[in-house]
Amino acid sequence: MDSHDWDARYGATELVWGTEPNRWVVRETSELPAGRALDLAAGEGRNSIWLAGRGWRVTAVDFSEIAVERGRRLAAAGPAEVAGRLEWVHADALRHEPEPGGYQLVLVVYLHLPADRRRVVLAHAVRALAPGGTLLVVGHATANLTDGVGGPQDAGVLYGPPDIVADLAGRGLRTVRAEEVRRPAVTAEGRRAEAIDTLVRLERERPAL
């Protein structure tokens, strides 16, 4: 789907993803000290707004103009200090080149692209990480096609933990967690079942003293 397709999808409903942050983002980042965060493919900004509410200064990037404007409105409806910690950027994550080493946290959450394009986004994400910073990648797992429910049904845009680890090998990152995780009681396609996600958390190594 291109940006026009996503504009149409966001325009067809009030909130596609709701306002609550992703459960894995909450689990993996709640204990991190606030700093600067980059949310690539931020959608309507649910994770960005949640992070800003916890003191992070967040740059939220998405290629859907409607999603970006909706995120701005959602943030503006809340506390002014939260909105003031958010920067909204209308840009394609494939082409957006963030400040090198400028972020203590980078999120790539449910961005599904063919593998060669996914690696381009991940390369941008790694360059944006400050030493000691955290990169969190979350998406629908390939195993979801056979054992789960929901998400894209094209194996070419899905991935498992080993795929992300391999994509990022040799880039000075330490793997903290690489696993499949399950979201219970998801309703999709007329049935309730567990959805299977890929979760990979990495940290950028600090230079040796």
Coordinates of C-alpha atoms in Angstrom, one line a residue:
M1 CA 0.0 0.0 0.0
D2 CA 1.3 3.5 -0.9
S3 CA 0.6 6.7 1.0
H4 CA -2.6 7.4 -0.9
D5 CA -4.0 4.0 0.0
W6 CA -3.2 4.6 3.7
D7 CA -4.7 8.1 3.5
A8 CA -7.9 6.4 2.2
R9 CA -7.8 3.8 5.0
Y10 CA -7.2 6.5 7.7
G11 CA -9.9 8.7 6.2
A12 CA -12.5 6.0 6.2
T13 CA -12.7 5.7 10.0
E14 CA -12.1 7.9 13.0
L15 CA -9.2 6.0 14.5
V16 CA -7.7 2.9 12.8
W17 CA -5.6 1.8 15.8
G18 CA -7.2 3.5 18.7
T19 CA -5.5 5.6 21.3
E20 CA -3.9 3.1 23.6
P21 CA -0.2 2.4 23.1
N22 CA 0.9 -1.0 21.8
R23 CA 1.3 -3.5 24.7
W24 CA 4.8 -4.5 23.6
V25 CA 6.0 -0.9 23.4
V26 CA 4.7 -0.3 27.0
R27 CA 6.3 -3.5 28.2
E28 CA 9.7 -2.9 26.7
T29 CA 10.1 0.9 27.2
S30 CA 8.4 1.6 30.6
E31 CA 11.6 1.3 32.5
L32 CA 13.8 3.3 30.1
P33 CA 14.8 6.8 31.2
A34 CA 13.1 9.5 29.1
G35 CA 15.2 11.0 26.3
R36 CA 14.7 11.5 22.6
A37 CA 12.6 9.0 20.7
L38 CA 12.0 8.4 17.0
D39 CA 8.8 6.6 15.9
L40 CA 9.1 5.5 12.3
A41 CA 5.7 4.7 10.6
A42 CA 4.0 6.2 13.6
G43 CA 0.5 6.1 12.1
E44 CA -1.9 8.2 14.2
G45 CA 0.7 8.5 16.9
R46 CA -0.6 6.4 19.7
N47 CA 2.8 5.2 20.8
S48 CA 4.4 8.6 20.3
I49 CA 1.8 10.4 22.4
W50 CA 2.1 7.8 25.1
L51 CA 5.9 8.3 25.2
A52 CA 5.6 12.1 25.2
G53 CA 3.3 11.7 28.2
R54 CA 6.1 9.9 30.0
G55 CA 8.6 12.8 29.3
W56 CA 10.1 11.7 26.1
R57 CA 10.7 14.2 23.3
V58 CA 9.4 12.3 20.3
T59 CA 9.7 12.7 16.5
A60 CA 6.7 10.9 14.9
V61 CA 7.2 10.1 11.2
D62 CA 4.5 8.7 8.8
F63 CA 3.9 9.0 5.1
S64 CA 0.1 9.4 5.5
E65 CA -0.7 13.1 5.7
I66 CA -4.1 12.2 7.3
A67 CA -2.4 10.1 10.0
V68 CA 0.0 12.8 10.8
E69 CA -2.7 15.5 11.1
R70 CA -4.8 13.2 13.2
G71 CA -1.9 12.6 15.5
R72 CA -1.4 16.4 15.9
R73 CA -5.1 16.8 16.7
L74 CA -5.0 14.0 19.3
A75 CA -1.9 15.4 21.0
A76 CA -3.4 18.9 20.9
A77 CA -6.5 17.7 22.8
G78 CA -4.3 16.6 25.7
P79 CA -2.0 18.4 28.1
A80 CA 0.0 21.2 26.4
E81 CA 3.3 20.0 27.8
V82 CA 2.8 16.6 26.1
A83 CA 2.0 18.2 22.7
G84 CA 5.0 20.4 23.2
R85 CA 7.3 17.3 23.3
L86 CA 6.1 16.0 20.0
E87 CA 7.4 16.8 16.5
W88 CA 5.2 15.5 13.6
V89 CA 6.9 14.7 10.3
H90 CA 5.1 13.8 7.1
A91 CA 7.6 11.7 5.3
D92 CA 8.2 8.2 4.0
A93 CA 10.3 6.1 6.4
L94 CA 12.2 4.8 3.4
R95 CA 13.5 8.2 2.5
H96 CA 13.5 10.0 5.9
E97 CA 17.0 10.3 7.2
P98 CA 16.9 11.2 10.9
E99 CA 19.7 12.9 12.8
P100 CA 22.6 10.4 13.2
G101 CA 23.0 9.3 16.7
G102 CA 20.3 11.6 17.9
Y103 CA 17.8 9.3 19.7
Q104 CA 17.9 7.1 22.8
L105 CA 14.9 5.1 21.5
V106 CA 13.8 4.2 18.0
L107 CA 10.5 2.4 17.3
V108 CA 9.6 0.4 14.1
V109 CA 6.2 -1.0 15.0
Y110 CA 4.0 -2.9 12.5
L111 CA 5.8 -1.6 9.4
H112 CA 5.5 -4.3 6.8
L113 CA 7.5 -4.0 3.7
P114 CA 9.3 -6.4 1.3
A115 CA 12.6 -7.5 2.9
D116 CA 14.9 -5.2 0.8
R117 CA 12.8 -2.1 1.7
R118 CA 12.5 -3.2 5.3
R119 CA 16.3 -3.3 5.6
V120 CA 16.5 0.3 4.3
V121 CA 14.3 1.5 7.1
L122 CA 16.2 -0.5 9.7
A123 CA 19.4 1.0 8.4
H124 CA 18.0 4.5 9.0
A125 CA 16.8 3.4 12.4
V126 CA 20.3 2.2 13.4
R127 CA 22.0 5.3 12.2
A128 CA 19.6 7.4 14.3
L129 CA 20.4 5.5 17.6
A130 CA 22.7 7.1 20.1
P131 CA 25.3 4.9 21.9
G132 CA 23.4 2.8 24.4
G133 CA 20.1 3.5 22.7
T134 CA 17.3 1.0 22.2
L135 CA 15.8 -0.1 18.9
L136 CA 12.5 -1.9 19.2
V137 CA 11.0 -3.7 16.2
V138 CA 7.5 -5.2 16.5
G139 CA 5.4 -6.7 13.7
H140 CA 3.1 -9.5 12.7
A141 CA 5.1 -12.7 12.7
T142 CA 5.4 -15.0 9.7
A143 CA 4.0 -17.7 11.9
N144 CA 0.8 -15.7 12.1
L145 CA -0.2 -17.0 8.6
T146 CA -0.6 -20.6 9.9
D147 CA -0.9 -20.4 13.7
G148 CA -2.4 -16.9 14.4
V149 CA -5.0 -14.5 13.2
G150 CA -5.0 -11.0 11.6
G151 CA -2.3 -8.9 10.0
P152 CA -1.1 -9.0 6.4
Q153 CA -1.6 -12.3 4.6
D154 CA 1.4 -11.8 2.3
A155 CA 4.5 -13.8 3.5
G156 CA 6.7 -11.4 1.6
V157 CA 6.1 -8.6 4.0
L158 CA 6.1 -10.6 7.3
Y159 CA 9.1 -11.6 9.3
G160 CA 10.3 -13.7 12.3
P161 CA 12.8 -12.7 15.0
P162 CA 15.7 -14.4 13.1
D163 CA 15.0 -12.2 10.0
I164 CA 15.4 -9.0 12.0
V165 CA 18.5 -10.2 13.8
A166 CA 20.0 -11.1 10.5
D167 CA 19.0 -7.8 8.9
L168 CA 20.9 -6.0 11.7
A169 CA 23.9 -8.2 12.0
G170 CA 27.3 -6.5 12.1
R171 CA 25.8 -3.1 12.9
G172 CA 27.1 -2.7 16.4
L173 CA 23.9 -3.8 18.1
R174 CA 23.4 -6.2 21.1
T175 CA 20.3 -8.3 21.0
V176 CA 18.4 -8.0 24.2
R177 CA 15.3 -9.9 23.1
A178 CA 14.3 -11.7 19.9
E179 CA 11.1 -13.7 20.3
E180 CA 7.6 -14.4 19.1
V181 CA 4.9 -13.0 21.5
R182 CA 1.2 -13.6 21.5
R183 CA -1.7 -11.2 21.9
P184 CA -4.7 -13.2 23.2
A185 CA -8.3 -12.9 22.3
V186 CA -7.9 -11.0 19.0
T187 CA -11.0 -10.9 16.9
A188 CA -10.4 -11.0 13.1
E189 CA -12.0 -12.7 10.2
G190 CA -14.9 -13.6 12.3
R191 CA -13.0 -15.6 14.9
R192 CA -11.2 -15.1 18.1
A193 CA -7.7 -16.4 18.4
E194 CA -4.2 -15.4 19.4
A195 CA -2.2 -13.1 17.1
I196 CA 1.5 -13.9 16.9
D197 CA 3.9 -11.0 16.8
T198 CA 7.6 -10.7 16.3
L199 CA 9.4 -8.7 19.0
V200 CA 13.1 -7.8 18.7
R201 CA 14.8 -5.4 21.1
L202 CA 18.4 -4.3 20.5
E203 CA 20.8 -1.8 22.1
R204 CA 23.5 0.1 20.3
E205 CA 26.9 -0.7 21.8
R206 CA 28.8 2.1 23.5
P207 CA 32.3 2.9 22.3
A208 CA 35.0 1.2 24.3
L209 CA 36.8 3.6 26.7

